[in-house]
PDB file of C-alpha atoms in Angstrom:
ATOM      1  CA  UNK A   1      80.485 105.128  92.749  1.00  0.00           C
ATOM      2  CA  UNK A   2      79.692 103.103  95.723  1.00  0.00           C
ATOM      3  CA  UNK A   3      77.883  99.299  95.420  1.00  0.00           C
ATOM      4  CA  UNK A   4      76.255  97.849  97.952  1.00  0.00           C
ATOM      5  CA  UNK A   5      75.744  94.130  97.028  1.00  0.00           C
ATOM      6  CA  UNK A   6      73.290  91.260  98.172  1.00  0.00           C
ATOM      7  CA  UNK A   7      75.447  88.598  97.750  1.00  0.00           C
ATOM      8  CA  UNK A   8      78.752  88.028  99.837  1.00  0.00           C
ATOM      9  CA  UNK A   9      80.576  86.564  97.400  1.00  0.00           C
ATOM     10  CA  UNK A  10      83.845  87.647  96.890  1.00  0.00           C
ATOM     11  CA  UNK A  11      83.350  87.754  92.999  1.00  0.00           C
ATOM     12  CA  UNK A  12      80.493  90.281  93.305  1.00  0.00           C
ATOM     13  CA  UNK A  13      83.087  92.455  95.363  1.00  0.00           C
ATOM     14  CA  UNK A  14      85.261  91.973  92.155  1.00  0.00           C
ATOM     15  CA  UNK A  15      82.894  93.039  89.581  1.00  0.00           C
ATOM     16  CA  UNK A  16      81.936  95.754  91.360  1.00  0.00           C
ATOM     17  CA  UNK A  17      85.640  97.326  91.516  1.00  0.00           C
ATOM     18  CA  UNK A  18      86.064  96.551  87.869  1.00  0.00           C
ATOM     19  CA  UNK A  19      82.602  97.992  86.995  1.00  0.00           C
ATOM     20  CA  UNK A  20      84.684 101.482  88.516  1.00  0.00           C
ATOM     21  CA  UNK A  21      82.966 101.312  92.266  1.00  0.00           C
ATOM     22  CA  UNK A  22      85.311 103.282  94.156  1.00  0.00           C
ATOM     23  CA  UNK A  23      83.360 101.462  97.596  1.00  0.00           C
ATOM     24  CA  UNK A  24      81.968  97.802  97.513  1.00  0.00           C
ATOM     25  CA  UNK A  25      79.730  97.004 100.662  1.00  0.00           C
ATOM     26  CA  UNK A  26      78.342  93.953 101.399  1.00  0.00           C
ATOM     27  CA  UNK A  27      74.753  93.608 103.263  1.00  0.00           C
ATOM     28  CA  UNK A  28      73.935  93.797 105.738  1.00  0.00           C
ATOM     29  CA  UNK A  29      74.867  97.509 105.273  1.00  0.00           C
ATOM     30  CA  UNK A  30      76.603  99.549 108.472  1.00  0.00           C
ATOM     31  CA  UNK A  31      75.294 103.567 108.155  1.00  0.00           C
ATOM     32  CA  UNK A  32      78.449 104.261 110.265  1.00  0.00           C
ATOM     33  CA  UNK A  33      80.856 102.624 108.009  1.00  0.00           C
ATOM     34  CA  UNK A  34      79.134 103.953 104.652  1.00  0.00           C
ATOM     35  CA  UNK A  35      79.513 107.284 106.444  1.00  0.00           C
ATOM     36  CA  UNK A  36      82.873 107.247 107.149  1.00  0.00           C
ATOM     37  CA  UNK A  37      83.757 105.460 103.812  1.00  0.00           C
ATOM     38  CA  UNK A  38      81.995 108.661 102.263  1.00  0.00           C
ATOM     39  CA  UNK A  39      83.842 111.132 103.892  1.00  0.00           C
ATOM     40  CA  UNK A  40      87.403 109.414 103.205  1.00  0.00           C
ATOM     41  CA  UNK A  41      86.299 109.320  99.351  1.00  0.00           C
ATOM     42  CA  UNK A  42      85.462 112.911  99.612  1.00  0.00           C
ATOM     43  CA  UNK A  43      88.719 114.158 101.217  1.00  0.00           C
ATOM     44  CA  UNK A  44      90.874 111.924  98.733  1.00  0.00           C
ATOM     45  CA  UNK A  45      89.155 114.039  96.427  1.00  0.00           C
ATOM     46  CA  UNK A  46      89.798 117.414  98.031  1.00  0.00           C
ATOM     47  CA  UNK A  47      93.361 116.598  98.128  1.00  0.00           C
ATOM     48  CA  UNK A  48      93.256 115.360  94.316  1.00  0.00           C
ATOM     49  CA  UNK A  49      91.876 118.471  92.930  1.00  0.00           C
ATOM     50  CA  UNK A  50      94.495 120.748  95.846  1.00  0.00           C
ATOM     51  CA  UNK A  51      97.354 118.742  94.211  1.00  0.00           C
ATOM     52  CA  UNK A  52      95.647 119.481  90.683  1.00  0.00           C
ATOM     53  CA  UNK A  53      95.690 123.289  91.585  1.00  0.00           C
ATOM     54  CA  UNK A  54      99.323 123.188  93.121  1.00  0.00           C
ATOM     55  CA  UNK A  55     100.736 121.360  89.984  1.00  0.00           C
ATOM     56  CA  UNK A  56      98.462 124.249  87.506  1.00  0.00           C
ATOM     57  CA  UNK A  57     100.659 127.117  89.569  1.00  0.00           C
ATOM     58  CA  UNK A  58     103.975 125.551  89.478  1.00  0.00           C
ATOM     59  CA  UNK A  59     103.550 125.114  85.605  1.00  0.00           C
ATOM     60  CA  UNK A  60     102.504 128.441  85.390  1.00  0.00           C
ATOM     61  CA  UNK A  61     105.471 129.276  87.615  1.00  0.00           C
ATOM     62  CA  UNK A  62     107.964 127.487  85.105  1.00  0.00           C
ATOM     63  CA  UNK A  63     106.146 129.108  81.915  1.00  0.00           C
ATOM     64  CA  UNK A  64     106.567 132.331  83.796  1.00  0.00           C
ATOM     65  CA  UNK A  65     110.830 131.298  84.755  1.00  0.00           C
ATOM     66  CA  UNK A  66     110.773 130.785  80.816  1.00  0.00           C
ATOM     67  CA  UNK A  67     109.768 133.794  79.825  1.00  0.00           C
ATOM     68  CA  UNK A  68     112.059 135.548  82.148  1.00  0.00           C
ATOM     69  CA  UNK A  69     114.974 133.559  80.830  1.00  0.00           C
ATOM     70  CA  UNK A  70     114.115 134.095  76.931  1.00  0.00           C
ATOM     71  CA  UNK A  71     113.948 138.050  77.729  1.00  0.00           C
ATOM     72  CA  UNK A  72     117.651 137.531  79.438  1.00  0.00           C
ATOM     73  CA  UNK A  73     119.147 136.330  75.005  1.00  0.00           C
ATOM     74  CA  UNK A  74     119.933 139.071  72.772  1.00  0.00           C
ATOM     75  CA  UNK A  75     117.593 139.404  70.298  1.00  0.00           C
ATOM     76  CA  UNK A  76     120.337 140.353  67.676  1.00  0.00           C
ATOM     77  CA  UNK A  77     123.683 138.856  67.391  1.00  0.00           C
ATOM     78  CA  UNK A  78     125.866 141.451  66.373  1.00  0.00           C
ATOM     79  CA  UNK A  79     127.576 141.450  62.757  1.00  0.00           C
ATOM     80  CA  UNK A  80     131.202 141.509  61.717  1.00  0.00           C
ATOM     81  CA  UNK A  81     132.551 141.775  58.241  1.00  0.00           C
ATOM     82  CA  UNK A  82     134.054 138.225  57.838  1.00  0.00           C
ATOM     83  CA  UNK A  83     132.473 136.318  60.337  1.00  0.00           C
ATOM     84  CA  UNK A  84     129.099 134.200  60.518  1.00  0.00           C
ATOM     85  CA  UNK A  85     127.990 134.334  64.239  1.00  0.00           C
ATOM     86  CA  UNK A  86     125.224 131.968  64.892  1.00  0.00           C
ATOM     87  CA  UNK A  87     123.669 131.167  68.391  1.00  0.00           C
ATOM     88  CA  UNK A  88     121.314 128.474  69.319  1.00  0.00           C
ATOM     89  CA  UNK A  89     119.130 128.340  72.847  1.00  0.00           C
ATOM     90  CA  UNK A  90     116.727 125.558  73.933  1.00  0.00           C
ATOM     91  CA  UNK A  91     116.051 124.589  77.636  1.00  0.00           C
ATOM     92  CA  UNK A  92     115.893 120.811  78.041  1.00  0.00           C
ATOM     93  CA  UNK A  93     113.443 121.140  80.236  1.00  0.00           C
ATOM     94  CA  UNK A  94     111.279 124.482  80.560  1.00  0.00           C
ATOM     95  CA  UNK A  95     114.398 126.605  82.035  1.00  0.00           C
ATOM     96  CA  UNK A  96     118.194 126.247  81.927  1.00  0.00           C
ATOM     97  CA  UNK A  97     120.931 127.177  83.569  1.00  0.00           C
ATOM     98  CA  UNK A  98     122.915 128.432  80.559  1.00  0.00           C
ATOM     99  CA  UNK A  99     122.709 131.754  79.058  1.00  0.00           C
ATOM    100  CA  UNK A 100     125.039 133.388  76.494  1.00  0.00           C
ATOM    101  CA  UNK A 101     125.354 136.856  75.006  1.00  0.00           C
ATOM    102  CA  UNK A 102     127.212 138.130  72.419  1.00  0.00           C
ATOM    103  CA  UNK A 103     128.690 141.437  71.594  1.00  0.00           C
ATOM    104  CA  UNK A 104     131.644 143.300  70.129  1.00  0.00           C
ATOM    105  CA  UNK A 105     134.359 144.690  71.848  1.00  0.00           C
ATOM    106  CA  UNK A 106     136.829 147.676  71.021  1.00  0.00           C
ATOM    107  CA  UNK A 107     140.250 146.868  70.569  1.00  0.00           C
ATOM    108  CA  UNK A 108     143.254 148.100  70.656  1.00  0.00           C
ATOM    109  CA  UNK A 109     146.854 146.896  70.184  1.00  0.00           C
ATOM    110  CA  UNK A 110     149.250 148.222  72.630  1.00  0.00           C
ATOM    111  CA  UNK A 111     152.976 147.668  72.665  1.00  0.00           C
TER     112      UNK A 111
END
């Protein structure tokens, strides 16, 4: 929103910020100046919806990192006569760097 004001009173300035003008111009009005105020407001928002697209694909990115890193757990735990074997995964953010896995072995007893 751009104002352009009659009077050249500070306060008007004021009101027209709070009132959401994103330019307050007092007359007598410069063409030049609204011009290049125009095109500064437009390319702050070019760069506010490029930063809104950029932040979109590294969430998607993450979601994506997620994914990858849920497909890395066992989906089972295995089960052994005895024994409770529990396992618990959550990223504190959206990945980790912690993975387990969990599976039996055979043994044997040498001597």
């Amino acid at each position: 929103m751009i104002v352009i004001s009659a009077s050249n009173s500070l306060q008007s300035v004021v009101k027209g910020i709070q009132l959401g003008a994103e330019i307050t111009f007092l007359k007598p009005l410069s063409p030049p100046l609204l011009h290049a105020r125009i095109s500064s407001s437009l390319e702050k928002k070019r760069l506010r919806d490029l930063e809104q697209l950029y932040l979109k694909s590294l969430e998607r990115e993450l979601e994506i990192a997620s994914e990858i890193q849920m497909g890395f757990l066992p989906s089972e735990l295995p089960t052994v006569a005895g024994w409770k074997i529990a396992a618990y995964f959550k990223a504190a953010r959206e990945v980790a760097g912690d993975f387990y896995d969990a599976f039996l072995l055979q043994t044997e007893i040498l001597f």
